[in-house]
Tab-separated table of C-alpha atoms in Angstrom:
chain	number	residue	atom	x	y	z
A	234	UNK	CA	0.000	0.000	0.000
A	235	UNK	CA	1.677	3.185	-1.214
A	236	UNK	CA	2.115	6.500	1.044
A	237	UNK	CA	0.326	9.753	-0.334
A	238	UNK	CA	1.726	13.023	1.123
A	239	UNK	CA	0.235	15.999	2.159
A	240	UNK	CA	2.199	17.693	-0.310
A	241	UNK	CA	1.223	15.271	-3.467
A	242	UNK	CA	-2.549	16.001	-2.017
A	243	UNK	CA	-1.979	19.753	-2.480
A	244	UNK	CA	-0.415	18.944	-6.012
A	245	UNK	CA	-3.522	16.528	-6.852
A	246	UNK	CA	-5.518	19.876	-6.065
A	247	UNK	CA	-3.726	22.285	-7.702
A	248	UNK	CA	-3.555	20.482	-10.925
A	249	UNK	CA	-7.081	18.126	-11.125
A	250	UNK	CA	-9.042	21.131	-9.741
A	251	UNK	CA	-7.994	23.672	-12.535
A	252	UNK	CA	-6.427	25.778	-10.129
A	253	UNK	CA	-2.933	26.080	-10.867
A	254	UNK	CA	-3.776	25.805	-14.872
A	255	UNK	CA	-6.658	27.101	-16.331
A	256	UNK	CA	-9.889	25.172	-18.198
A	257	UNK	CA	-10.999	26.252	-20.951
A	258	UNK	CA	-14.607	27.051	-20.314
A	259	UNK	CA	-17.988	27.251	-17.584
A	260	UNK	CA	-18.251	23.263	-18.353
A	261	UNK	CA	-14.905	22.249	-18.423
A	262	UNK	CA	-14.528	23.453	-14.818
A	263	UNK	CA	-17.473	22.529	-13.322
A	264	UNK	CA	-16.316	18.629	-14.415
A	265	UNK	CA	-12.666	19.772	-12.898
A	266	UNK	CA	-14.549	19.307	-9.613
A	267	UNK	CA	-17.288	17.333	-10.149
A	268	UNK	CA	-19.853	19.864	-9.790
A	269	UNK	CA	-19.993	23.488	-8.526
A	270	UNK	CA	-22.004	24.528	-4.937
A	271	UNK	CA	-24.929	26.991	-6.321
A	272	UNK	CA	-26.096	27.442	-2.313
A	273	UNK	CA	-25.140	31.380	-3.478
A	274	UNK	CA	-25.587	31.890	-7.243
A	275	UNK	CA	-22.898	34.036	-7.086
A	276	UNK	CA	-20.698	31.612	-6.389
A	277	UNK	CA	-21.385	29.821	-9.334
A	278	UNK	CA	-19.808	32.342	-11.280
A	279	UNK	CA	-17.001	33.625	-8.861
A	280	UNK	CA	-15.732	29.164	-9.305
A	281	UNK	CA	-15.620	29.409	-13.024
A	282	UNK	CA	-13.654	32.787	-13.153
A	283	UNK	CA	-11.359	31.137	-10.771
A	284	UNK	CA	-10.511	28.499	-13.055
A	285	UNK	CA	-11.192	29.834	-16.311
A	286	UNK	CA	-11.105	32.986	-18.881
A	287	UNK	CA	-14.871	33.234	-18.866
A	288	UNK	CA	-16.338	35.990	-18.359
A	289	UNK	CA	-19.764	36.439	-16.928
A	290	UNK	CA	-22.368	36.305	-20.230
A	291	UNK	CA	-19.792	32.861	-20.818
A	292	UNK	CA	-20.881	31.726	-17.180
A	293	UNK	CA	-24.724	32.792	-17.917
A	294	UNK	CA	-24.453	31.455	-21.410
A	295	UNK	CA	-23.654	27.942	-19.784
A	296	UNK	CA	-26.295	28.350	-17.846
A	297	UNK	CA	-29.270	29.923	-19.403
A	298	UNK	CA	-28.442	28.655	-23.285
A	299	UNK	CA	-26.017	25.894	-23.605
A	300	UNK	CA	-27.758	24.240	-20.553
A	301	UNK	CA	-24.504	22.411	-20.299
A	302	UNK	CA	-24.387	23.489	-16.478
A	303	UNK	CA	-27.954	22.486	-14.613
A	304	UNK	CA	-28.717	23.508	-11.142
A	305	UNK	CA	-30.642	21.205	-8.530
A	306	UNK	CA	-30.538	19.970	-4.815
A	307	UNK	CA	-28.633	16.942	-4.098
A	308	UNK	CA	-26.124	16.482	-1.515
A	309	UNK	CA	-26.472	17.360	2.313
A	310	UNK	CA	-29.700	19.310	0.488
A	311	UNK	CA	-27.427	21.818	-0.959
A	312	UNK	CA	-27.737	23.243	-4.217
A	313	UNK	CA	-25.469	22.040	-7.292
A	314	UNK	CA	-24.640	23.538	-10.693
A	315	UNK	CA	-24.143	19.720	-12.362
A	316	UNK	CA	-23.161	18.805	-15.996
A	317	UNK	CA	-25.635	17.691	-17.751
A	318	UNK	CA	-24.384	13.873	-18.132
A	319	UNK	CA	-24.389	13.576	-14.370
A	320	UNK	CA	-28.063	14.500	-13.656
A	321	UNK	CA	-29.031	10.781	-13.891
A	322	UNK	CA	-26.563	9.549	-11.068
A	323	UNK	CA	-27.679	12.483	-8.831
A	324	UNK	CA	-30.960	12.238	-9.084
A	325	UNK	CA	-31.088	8.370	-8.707
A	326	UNK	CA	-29.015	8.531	-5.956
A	327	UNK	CA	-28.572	11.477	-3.434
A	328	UNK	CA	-30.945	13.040	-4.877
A	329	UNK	CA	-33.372	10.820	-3.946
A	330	UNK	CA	-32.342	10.667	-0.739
A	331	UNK	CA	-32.721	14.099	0.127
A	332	UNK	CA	-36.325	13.730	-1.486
A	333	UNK	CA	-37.015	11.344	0.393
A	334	UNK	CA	-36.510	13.123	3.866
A	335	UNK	CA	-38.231	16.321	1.932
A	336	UNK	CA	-41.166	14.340	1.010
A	337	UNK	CA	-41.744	13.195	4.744
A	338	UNK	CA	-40.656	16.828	6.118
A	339	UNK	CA	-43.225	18.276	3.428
A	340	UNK	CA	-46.485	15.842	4.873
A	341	UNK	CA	-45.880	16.962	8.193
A	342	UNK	CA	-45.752	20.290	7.922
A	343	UNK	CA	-49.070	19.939	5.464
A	344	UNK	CA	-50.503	18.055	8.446
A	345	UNK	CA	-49.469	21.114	10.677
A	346	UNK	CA	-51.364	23.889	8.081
A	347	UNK	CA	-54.568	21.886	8.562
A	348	UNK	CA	-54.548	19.405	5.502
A	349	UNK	CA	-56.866	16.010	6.316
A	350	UNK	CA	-55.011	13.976	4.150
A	351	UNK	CA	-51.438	15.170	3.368
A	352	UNK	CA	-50.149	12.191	0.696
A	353	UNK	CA	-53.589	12.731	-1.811
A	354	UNK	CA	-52.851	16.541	-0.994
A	355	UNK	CA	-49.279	16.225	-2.192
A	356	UNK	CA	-50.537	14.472	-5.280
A	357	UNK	CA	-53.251	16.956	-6.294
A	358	UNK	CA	-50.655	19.865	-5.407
A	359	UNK	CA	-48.241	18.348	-7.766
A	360	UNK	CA	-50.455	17.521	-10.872
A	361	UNK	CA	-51.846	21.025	-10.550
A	362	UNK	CA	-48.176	22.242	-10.462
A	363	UNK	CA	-47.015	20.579	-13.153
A	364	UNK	CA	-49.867	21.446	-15.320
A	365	UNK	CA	-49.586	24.825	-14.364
A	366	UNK	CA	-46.217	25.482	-15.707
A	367	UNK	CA	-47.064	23.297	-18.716
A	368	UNK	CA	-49.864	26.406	-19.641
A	369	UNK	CA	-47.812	28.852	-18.362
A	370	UNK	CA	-43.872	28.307	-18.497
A	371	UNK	CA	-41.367	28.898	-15.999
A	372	UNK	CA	-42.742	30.501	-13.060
A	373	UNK	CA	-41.021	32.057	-9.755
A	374	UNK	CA	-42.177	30.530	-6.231
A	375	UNK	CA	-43.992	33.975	-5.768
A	376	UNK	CA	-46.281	33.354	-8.806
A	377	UNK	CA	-46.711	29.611	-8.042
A	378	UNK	CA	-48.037	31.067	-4.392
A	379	UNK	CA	-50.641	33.200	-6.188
A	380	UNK	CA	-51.861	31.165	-8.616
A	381	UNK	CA	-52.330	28.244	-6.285
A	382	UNK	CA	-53.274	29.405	-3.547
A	383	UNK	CA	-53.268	25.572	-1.562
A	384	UNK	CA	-49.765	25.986	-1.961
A	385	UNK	CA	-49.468	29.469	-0.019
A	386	UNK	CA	-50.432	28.203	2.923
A	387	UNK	CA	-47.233	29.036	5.607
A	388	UNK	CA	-46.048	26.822	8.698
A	389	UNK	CA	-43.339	27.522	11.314
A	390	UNK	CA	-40.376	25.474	11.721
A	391	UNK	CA	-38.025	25.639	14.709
A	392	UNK	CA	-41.094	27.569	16.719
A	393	UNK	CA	-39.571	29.172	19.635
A	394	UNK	CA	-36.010	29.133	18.312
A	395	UNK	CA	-33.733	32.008	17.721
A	396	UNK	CA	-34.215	30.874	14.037
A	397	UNK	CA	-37.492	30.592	14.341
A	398	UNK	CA	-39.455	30.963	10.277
A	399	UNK	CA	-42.288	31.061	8.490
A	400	UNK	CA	-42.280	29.328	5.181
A	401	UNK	CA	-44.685	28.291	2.475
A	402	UNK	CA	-45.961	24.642	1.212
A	403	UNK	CA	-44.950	25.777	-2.119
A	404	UNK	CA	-41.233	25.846	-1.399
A	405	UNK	CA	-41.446	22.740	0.521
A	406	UNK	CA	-43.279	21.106	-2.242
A	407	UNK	CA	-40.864	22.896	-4.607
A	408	UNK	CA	-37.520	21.227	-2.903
A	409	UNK	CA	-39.333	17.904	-2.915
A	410	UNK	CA	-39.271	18.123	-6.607
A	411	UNK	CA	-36.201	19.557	-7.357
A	412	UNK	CA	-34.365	16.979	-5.495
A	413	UNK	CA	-36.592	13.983	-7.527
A	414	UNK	CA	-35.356	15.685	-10.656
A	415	UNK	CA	-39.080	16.657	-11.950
A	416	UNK	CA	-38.198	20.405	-11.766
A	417	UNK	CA	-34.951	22.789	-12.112
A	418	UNK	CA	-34.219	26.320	-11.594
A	419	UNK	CA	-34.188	27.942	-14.664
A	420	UNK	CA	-33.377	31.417	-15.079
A	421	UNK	CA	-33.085	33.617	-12.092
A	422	UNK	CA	-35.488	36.732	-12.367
A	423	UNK	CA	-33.361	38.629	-9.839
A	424	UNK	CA	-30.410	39.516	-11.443
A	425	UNK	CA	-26.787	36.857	-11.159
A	426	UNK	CA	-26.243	37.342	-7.188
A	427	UNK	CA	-29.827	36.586	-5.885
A	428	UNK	CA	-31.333	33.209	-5.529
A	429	UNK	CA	-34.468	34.091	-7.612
A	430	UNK	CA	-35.137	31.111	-10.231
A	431	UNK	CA	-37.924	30.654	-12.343
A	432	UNK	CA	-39.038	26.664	-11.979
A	433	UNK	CA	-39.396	24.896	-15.249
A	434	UNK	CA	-39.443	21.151	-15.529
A	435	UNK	CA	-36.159	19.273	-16.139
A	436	UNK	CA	-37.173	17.772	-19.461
A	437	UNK	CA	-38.413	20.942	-20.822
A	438	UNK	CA	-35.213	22.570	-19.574
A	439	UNK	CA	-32.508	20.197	-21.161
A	440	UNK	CA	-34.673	19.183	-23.790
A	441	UNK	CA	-35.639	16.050	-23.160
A	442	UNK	CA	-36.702	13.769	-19.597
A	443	UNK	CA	-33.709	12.538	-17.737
A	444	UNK	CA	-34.076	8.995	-16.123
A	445	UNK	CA	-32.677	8.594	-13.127
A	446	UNK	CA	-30.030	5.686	-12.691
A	447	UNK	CA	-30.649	3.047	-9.969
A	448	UNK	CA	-29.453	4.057	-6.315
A	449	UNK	CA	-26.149	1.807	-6.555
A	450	UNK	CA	-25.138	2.839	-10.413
A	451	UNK	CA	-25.826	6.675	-9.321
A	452	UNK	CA	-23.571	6.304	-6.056
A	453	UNK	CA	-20.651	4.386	-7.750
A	454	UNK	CA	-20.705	7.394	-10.992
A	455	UNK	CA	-20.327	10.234	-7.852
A	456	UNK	CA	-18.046	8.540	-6.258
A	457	UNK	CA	-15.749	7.477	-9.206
A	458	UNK	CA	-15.892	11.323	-10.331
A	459	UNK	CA	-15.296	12.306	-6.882
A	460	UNK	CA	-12.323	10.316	-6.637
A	461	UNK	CA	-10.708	11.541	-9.274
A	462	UNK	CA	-11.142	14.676	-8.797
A	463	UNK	CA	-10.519	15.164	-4.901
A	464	UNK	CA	-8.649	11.816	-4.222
A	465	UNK	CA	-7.319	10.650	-2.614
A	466	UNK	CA	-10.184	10.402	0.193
A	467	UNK	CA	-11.032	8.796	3.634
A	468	UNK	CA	-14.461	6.753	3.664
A	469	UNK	CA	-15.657	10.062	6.154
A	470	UNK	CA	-14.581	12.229	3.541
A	471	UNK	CA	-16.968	11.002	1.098
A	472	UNK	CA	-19.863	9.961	3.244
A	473	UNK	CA	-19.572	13.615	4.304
A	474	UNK	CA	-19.592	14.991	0.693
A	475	UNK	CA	-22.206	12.380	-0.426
A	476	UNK	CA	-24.490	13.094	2.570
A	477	UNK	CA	-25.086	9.227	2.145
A	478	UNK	CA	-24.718	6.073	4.743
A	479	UNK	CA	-21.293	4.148	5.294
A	480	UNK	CA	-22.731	1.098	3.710
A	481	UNK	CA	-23.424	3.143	0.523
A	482	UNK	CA	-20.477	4.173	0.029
A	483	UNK	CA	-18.149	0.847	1.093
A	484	UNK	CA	-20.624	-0.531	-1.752
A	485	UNK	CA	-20.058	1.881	-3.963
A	486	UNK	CA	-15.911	2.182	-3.008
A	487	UNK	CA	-16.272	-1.488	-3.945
A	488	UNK	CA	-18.114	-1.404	-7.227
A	489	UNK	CA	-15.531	1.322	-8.338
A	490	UNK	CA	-12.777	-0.830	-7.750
A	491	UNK	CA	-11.367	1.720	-5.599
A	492	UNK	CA	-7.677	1.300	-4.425
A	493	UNK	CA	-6.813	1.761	-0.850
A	494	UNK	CA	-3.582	3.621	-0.101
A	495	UNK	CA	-2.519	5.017	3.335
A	496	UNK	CA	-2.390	8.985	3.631
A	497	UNK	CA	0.483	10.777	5.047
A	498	UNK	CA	-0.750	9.992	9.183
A	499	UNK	CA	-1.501	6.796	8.169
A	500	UNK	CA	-5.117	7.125	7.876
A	501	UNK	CA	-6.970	4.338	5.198
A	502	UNK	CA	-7.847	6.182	1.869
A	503	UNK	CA	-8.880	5.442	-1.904
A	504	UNK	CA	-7.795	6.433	-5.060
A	505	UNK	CA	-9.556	5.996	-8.041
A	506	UNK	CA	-8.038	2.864	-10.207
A	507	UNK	CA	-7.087	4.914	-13.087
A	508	UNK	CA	-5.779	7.539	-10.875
A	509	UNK	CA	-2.988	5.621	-8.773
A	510	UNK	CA	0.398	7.271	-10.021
A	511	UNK	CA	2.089	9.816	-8.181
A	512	UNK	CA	1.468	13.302	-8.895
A	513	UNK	CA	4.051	15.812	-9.378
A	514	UNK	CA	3.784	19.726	-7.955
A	515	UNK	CA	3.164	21.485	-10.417
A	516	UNK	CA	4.291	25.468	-10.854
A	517	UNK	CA	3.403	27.905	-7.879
A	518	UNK	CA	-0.176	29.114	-8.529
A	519	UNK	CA	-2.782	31.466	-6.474
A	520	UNK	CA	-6.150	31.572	-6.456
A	521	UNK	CA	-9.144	33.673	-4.800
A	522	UNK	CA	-11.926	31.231	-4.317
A	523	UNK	CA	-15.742	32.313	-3.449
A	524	UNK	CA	-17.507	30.843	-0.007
A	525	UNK	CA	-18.610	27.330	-0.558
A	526	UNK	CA	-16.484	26.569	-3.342
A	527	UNK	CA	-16.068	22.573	-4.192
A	528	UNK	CA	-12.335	22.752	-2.936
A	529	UNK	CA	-12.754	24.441	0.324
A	530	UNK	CA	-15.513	22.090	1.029
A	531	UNK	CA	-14.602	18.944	-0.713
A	532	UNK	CA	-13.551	16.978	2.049
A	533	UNK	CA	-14.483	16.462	5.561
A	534	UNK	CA	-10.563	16.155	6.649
A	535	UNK	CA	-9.287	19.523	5.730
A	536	UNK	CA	-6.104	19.526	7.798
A	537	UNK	CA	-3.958	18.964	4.253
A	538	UNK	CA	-5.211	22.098	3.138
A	539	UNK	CA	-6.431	24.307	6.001
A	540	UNK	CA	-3.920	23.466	8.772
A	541	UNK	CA	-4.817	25.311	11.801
A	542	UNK	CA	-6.436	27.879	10.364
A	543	UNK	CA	-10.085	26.555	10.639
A	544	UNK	CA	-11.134	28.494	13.072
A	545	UNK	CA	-10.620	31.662	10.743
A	546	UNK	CA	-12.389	30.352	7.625
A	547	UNK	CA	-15.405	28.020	8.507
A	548	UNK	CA	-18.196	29.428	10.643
A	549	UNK	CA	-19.722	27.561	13.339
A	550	UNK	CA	-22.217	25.489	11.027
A	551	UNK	CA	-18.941	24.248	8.704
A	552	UNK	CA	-19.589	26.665	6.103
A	553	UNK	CA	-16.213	27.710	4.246
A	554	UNK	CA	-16.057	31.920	3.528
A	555	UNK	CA	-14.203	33.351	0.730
A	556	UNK	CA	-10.681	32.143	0.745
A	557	UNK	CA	-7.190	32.941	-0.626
A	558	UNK	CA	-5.052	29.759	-2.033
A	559	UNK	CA	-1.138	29.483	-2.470
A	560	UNK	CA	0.265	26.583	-3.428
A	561	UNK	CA	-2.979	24.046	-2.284
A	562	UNK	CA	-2.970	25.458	1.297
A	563	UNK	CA	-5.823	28.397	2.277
A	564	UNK	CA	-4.066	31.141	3.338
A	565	UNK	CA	-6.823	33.746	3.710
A	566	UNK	CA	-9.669	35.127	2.684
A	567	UNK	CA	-10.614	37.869	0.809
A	568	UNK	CA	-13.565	40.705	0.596
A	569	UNK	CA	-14.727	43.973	-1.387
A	570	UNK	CA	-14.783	47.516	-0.010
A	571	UNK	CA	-18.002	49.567	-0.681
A	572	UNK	CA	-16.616	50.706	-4.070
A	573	UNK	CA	-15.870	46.906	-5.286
A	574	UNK	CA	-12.134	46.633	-4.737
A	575	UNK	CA	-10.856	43.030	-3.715
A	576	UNK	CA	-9.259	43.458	-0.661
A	577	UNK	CA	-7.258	39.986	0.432
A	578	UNK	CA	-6.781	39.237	4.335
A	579	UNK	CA	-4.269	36.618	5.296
A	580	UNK	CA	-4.715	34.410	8.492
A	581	UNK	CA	-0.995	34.476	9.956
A	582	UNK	CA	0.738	36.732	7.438
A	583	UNK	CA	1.798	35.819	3.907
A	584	UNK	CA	3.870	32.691	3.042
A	585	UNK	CA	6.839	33.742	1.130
A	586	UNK	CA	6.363	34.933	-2.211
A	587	UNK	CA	2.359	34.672	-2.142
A	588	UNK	CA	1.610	38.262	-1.349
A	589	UNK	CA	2.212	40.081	-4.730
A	590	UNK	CA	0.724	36.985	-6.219
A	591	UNK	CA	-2.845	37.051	-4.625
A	592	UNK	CA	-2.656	40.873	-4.633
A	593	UNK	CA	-2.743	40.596	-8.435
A	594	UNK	CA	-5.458	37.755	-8.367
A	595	UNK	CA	-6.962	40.515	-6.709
A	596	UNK	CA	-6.700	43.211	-8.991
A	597	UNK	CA	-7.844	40.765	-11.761
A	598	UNK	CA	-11.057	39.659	-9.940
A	599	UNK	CA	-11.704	43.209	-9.071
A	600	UNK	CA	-11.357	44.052	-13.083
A	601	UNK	CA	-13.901	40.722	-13.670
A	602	UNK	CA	-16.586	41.997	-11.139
A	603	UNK	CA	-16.859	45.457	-12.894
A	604	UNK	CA	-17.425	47.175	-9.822
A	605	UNK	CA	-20.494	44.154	-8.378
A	606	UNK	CA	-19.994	43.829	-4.371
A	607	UNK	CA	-20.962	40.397	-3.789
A	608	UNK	CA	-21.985	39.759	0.434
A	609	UNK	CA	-21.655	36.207	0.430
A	610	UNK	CA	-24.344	35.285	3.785
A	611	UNK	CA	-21.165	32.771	4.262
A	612	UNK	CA	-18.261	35.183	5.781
A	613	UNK	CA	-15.461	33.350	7.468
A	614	UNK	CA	-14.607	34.753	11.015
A	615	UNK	CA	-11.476	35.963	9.762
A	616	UNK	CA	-13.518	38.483	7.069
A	617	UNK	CA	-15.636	39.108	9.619
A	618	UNK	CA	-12.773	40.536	11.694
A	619	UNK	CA	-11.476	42.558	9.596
A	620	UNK	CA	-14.920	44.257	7.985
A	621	UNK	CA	-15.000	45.379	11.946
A	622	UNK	CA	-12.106	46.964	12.150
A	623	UNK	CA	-8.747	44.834	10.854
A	624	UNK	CA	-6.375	45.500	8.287
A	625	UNK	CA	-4.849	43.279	6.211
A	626	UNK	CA	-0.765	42.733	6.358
């Protein structure tokens, strides 16, 4: 059983996650790491500029033309942008799962607004959906809420909590279907940085109905793109990133033909089976990556990576902020004054030779952004510090 080193893991990430060499396009890097986080839409946009030319109409093109990019919940019921080949796998597999627990979450809370019989009423509700957008096209959760008015009925979750919310049985019903794969988000009626979409079934969206794969096939496609892309990876690792039982993912491990290795502390890992030769560092690279990106939060063992800087760029739910790269370790994070310049913050001072480095990843990101602030909900501790008074050094 071979040895992989922290360092080869930072080289596997520099070069497989088009970080320290660019892709070409929107597509090309959202396969460079599987898929892309789209919890922010922003973010979706800030990953490809990261790892491509593109500029934004590229980005939107890939989204709102080519298609080629396709947005739905799926793992840990967080929102992916996907390539189109891997909708099948998701949606037979963790995304089902995540319907699944939707679908019960979405009858009890029906129960709880006063329906008599919540599975007929989450039948009716759906035809009627469905049927609606068929007549009408792609419609915003707003308009669904008006036009069916069983659907704007509101519950509370987490009564008596700090977080305590109202929400609709519309957007439960909505996630439901998003996760089967019956709807997507199409285009987003709010402009690139706000979470608007306008839901339009998946079929009419990609031009055709996409079957889901059985559970096992969908697992063992995730996880062979996942280790290939992030490996390699500890069996927590990807039951973390799949959101998906141990016995899932030893079965799917297995039907990859995974290959066990040892990482640097000795800790059991897999590689993929076409992916077992050592990788070589390749040229010093930088990178300014948005919050939630796929490599900050690709693996649940970040201490290759993030050292002992967690503290300063997760927040207490596990939630990466925006974060500065050199070399495949974070370093910092970065923000935006009020007039749109990046401004990038390191955690302990700058490694040697990474300051003029990110400071022109900075500039460059500023120039791409056009004077846009994005306020990512997701700041790390360390941002958070200095928007109250820090400076960077």
């Amino acid at each position: 059983m071979r040895t992989v080193s922290d360092a080869e893991r930072r080289a596997r990430l520099g070069r497989r996650h088009a970080l320290a060499a660019p892709e070409a396009d929107a597509e090309s890097a959202t396969r460079a790491v599987v898929c892309l986080h789209g919890t922010e839409p922003a973010s979706v946009y800030l990953s490809v500029a990261a790892r491509t030319p593109s500029s934004m109409t590229d980005v939107e093109h890939a989204l709102y033309e080519d298609r080629s990019i396709v947005r739905n919940l799926a793992m840990r019921r967080t929102v992916f942008g996907f390539p189109r080949d891997l909708l099948p796998a998701a949606y037979g597999s963790a995304g089902a799962r995540v319907a699944g627990i939707q679908y019960r979450r979405l009858l009890a809370e029906a129960a709880q607004a006063g329906v008599a019989d919540p599975e007929a009423w989450a039948v009716t509700q759906t035809d009627a959906l469905l049927a609606l957008l068929a007549e009408r096209g792609p419609m915003p959760l707003a308009a669904v809420r008006r036009e069916l008015p069983e659907l704007g009925r509101t519950v509370t979750r987490s009564a008596g909590k700090s977080y305590e919310a109202q929400t609709s049985l519309a957007r439960a019903l909505l996630v439901v279907l998003d996760a089967r794969g019956v709807l997507t988000r199409g285009r987003n009626t709010a402009g690139w940085k706000t979470s608007r979409p306008a839901w339009v079934p998946v079929g009419d969206w990609v031009g055709a109905p996409v079957e889901p794969l059985a559970e096992q096939e969908g697992y063992a496609e995730l996880v062979s793109r996942w280790l290939l892309r992030f490996g390699p990876g500890t069996e927590d690792d990807v039951v973390w990133w799949l959101g998906a039982t141990k016995a899932a993912v030893r079965r799917a491990l297995a039907d990859v033909g995974a290959v066990a290795v040892a990482l640097e502390d000795g800790t059991p890992a897999w590689l993929h089976p076409d992916d077992t030769d050592e990788v070589d560092a390749p040229e010093a690279w930088a990178a300014l990556l948005p919050s939630l990106d796929p490599t900050t939060m690709g693996w649940k063992g970040r201490g290759f990576y993030l050292g002992e800087h967690a503290e300063h760029i997760f927040d207490r739910n596990g939630n990466g902020g925006p974060t500065a790269w050199w070399n495949g370790r974070i370093v910092g994070g970065w923000t935006q004054d009020d007039d749109g310049r990046v401004v990038v913050v390191p955690v302990d001072g700058w490694p040697r030779g990474a300051k003029r480095v990110l400071e022109d990843r900075a500039e460059e990101l500023t120039a791409w952004l056009g004077g846009d602030v994005v306020r990512s909900i997701y700041q790390s501790p360390l941002i958070r510090s200095y928007a109250a008074g820090g400076s960077p050094t």
